[in-house]
PDB file of C-alpha atoms in Angstrom:
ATOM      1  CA  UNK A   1      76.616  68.961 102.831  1.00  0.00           C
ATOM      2  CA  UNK A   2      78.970  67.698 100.056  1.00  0.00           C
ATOM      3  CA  UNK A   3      82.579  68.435 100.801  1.00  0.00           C
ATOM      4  CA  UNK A   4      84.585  69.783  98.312  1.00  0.00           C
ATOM      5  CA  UNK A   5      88.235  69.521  97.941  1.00  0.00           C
ATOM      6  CA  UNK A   6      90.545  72.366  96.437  1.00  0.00           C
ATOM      7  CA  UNK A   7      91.977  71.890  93.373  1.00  0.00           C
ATOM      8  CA  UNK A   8      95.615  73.157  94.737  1.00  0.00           C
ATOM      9  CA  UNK A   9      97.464  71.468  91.224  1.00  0.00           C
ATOM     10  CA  UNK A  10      95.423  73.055  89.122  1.00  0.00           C
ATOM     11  CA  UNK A  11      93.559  76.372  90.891  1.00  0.00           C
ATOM     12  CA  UNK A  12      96.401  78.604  92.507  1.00  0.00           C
ATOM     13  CA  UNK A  13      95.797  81.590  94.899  1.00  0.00           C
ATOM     14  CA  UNK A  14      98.957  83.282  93.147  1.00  0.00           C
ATOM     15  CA  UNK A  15     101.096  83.023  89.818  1.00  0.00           C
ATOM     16  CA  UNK A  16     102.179  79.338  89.400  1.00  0.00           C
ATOM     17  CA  UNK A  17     106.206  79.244  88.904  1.00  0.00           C
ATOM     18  CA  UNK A  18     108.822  76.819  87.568  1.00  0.00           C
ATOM     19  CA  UNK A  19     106.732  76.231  84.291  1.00  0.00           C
ATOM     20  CA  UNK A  20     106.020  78.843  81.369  1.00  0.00           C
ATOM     21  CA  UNK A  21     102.114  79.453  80.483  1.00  0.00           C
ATOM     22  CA  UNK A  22      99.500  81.975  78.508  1.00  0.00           C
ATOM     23  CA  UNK A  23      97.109  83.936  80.086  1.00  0.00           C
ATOM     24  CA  UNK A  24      93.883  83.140  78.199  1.00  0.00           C
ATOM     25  CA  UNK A  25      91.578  85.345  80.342  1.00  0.00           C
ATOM     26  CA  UNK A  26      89.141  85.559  83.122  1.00  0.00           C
ATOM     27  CA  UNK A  27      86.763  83.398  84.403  1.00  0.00           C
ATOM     28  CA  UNK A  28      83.984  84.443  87.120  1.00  0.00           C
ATOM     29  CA  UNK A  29      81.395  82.296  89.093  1.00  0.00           C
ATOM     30  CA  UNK A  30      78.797  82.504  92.123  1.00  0.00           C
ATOM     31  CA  UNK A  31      78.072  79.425  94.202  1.00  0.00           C
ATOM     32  CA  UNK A  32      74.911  79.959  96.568  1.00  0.00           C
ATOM     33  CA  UNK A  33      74.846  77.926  99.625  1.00  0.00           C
ATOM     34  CA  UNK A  34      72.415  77.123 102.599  1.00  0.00           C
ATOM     35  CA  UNK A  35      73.533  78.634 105.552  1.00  0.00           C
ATOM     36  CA  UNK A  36      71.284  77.486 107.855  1.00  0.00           C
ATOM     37  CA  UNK A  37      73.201  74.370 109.309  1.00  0.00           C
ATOM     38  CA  UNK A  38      73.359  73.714 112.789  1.00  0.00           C
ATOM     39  CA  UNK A  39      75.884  71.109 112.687  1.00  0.00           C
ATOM     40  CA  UNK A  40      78.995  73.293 111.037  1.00  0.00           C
ATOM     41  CA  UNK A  41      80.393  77.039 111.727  1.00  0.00           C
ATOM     42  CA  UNK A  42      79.720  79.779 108.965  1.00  0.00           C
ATOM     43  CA  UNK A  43      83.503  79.394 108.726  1.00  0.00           C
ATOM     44  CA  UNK A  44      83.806  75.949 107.332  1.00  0.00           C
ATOM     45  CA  UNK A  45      80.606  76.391 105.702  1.00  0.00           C
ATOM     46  CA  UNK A  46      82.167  79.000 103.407  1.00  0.00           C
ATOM     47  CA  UNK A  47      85.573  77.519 103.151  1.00  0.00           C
ATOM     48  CA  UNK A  48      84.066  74.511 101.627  1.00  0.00           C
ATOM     49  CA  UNK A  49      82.300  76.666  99.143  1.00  0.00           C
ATOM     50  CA  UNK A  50      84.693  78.516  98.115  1.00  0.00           C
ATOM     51  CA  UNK A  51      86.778  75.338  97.378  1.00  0.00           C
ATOM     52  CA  UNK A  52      83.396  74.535  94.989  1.00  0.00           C
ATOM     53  CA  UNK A  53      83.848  77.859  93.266  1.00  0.00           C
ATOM     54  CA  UNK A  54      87.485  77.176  92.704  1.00  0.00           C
ATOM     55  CA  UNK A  55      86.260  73.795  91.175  1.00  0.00           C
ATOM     56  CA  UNK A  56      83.783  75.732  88.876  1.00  0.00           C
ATOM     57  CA  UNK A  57      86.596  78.030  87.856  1.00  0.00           C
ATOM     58  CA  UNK A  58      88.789  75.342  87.286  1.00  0.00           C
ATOM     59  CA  UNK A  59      85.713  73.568  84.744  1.00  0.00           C
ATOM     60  CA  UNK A  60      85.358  77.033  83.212  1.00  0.00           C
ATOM     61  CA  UNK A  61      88.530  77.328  82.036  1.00  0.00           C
ATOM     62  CA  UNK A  62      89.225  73.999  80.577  1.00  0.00           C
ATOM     63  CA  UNK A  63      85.882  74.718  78.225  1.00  0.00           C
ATOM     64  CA  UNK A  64      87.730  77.520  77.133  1.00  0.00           C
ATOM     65  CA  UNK A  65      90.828  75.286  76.591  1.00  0.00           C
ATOM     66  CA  UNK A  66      92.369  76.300  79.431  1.00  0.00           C
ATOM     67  CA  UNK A  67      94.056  73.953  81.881  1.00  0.00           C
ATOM     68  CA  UNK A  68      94.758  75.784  85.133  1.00  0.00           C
ATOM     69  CA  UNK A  69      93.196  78.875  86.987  1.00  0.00           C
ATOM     70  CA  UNK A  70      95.922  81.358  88.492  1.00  0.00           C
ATOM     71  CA  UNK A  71      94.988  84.532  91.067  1.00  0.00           C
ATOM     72  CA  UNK A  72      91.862  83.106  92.250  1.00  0.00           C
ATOM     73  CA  UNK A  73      90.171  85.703  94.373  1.00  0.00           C
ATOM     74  CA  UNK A  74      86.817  85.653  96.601  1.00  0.00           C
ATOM     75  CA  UNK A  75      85.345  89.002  95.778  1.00  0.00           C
ATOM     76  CA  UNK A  76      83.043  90.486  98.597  1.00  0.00           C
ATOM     77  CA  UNK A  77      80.912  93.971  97.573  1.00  0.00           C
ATOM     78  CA  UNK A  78      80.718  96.499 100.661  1.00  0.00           C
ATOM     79  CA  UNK A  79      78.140  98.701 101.586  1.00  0.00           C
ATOM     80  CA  UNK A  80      79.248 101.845  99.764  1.00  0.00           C
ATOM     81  CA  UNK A  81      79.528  99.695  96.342  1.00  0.00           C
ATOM     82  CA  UNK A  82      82.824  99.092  96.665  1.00  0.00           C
ATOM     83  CA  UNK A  83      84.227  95.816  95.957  1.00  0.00           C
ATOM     84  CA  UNK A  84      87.566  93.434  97.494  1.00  0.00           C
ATOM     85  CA  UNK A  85      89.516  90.582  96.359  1.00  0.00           C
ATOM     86  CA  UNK A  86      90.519  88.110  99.175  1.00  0.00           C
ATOM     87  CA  UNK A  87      93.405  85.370  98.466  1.00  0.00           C
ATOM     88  CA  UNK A  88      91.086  83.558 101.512  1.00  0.00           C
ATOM     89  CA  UNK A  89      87.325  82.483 101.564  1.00  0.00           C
ATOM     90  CA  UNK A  90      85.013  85.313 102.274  1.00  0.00           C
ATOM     91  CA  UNK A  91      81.331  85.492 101.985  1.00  0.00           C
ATOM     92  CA  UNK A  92      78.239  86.662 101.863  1.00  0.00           C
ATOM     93  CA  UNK A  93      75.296  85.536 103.888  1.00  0.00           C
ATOM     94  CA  UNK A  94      71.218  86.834 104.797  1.00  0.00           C
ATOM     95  CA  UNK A  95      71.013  84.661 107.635  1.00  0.00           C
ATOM     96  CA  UNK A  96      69.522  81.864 105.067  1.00  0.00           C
ATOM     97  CA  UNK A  97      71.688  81.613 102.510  1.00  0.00           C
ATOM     98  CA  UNK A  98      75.419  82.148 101.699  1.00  0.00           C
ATOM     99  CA  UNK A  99      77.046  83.365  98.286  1.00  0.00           C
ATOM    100  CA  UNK A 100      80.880  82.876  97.370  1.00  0.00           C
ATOM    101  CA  UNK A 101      81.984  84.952  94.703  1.00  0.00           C
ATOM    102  CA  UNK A 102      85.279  84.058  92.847  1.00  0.00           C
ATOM    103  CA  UNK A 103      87.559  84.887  89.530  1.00  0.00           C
ATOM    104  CA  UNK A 104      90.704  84.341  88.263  1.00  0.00           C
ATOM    105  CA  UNK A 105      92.585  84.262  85.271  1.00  0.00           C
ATOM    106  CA  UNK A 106      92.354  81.228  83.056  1.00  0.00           C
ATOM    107  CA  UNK A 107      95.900  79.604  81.781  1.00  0.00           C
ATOM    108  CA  UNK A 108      97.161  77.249  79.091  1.00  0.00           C
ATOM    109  CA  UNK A 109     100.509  75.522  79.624  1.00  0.00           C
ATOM    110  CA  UNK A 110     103.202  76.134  77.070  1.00  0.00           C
ATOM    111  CA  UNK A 111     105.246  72.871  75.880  1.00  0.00           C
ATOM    112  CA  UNK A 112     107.426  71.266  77.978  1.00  0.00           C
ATOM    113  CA  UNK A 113     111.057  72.502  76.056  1.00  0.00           C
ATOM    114  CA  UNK A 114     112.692  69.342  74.526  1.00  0.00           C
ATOM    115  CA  UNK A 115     115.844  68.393  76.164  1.00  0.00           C
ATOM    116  CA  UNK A 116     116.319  65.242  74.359  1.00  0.00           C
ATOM    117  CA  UNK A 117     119.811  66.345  72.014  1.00  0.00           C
ATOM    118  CA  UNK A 118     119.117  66.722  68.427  1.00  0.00           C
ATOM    119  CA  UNK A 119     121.124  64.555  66.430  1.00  0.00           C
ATOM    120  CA  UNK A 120     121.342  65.838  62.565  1.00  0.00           C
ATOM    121  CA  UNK A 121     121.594  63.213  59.950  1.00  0.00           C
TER     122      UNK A 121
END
């Protein structure tokens, strides 16, 4: 199993603060998974996958010129049809295999404001 890291300066579980940016719009993605492995809990299996689909989320939105991924949510479908967003990684798995599904909402950093003084000639 490859580990995967989070992204945490550039995927955030909630709105980012202390620096202004555009909404540019959703991104979604599914990461399968074997979940057949002896050696590691379902736990860690899926917390490590759901740190890839924050990765994929993260390369979505910067080919949509984005540059950070805000809200990002593991969505889980119930029995009835419903659906819920989790802030934490939840996931599906048949015993064989194991299926994180994520969004969140692609952002573009505004400019920095220029705080160097203007000096008028």
């Amino acid at each position: 199993m490859k580990v995967h890291q989070f992204p945490k300066d550039a995927v955030f579980l909630d709105r980012p603060t202390g620096r202004p940016y555009d909404v540019l719009g959703r991104v979604r993605t599914k990461v399968n998974f074997p979940s057949l492995d002896g050696q590691r809990e379902d736990s860690q299996l899926c917390k490590n996958y759901f740190n890839k689909a924050a990765k994929d989320l993260l390369s979505r939105a910067k080919k949509v010129g984005g540059d950070a991924v805000m809200e990002m949510r593991a969505i889980t479908f119930m029995v009835d049809g419903k659906s819920e967003k989790h802030k934490t990684a939840e996931c599906a798995d048949d015993g064989e295999e194991g299926q994180v599904l994520a969004e969140g909402f692609v952002i573009k950093w505004k400019p920095e404001p220029d705080e160097s003084p203007k000096i008028k000639q």
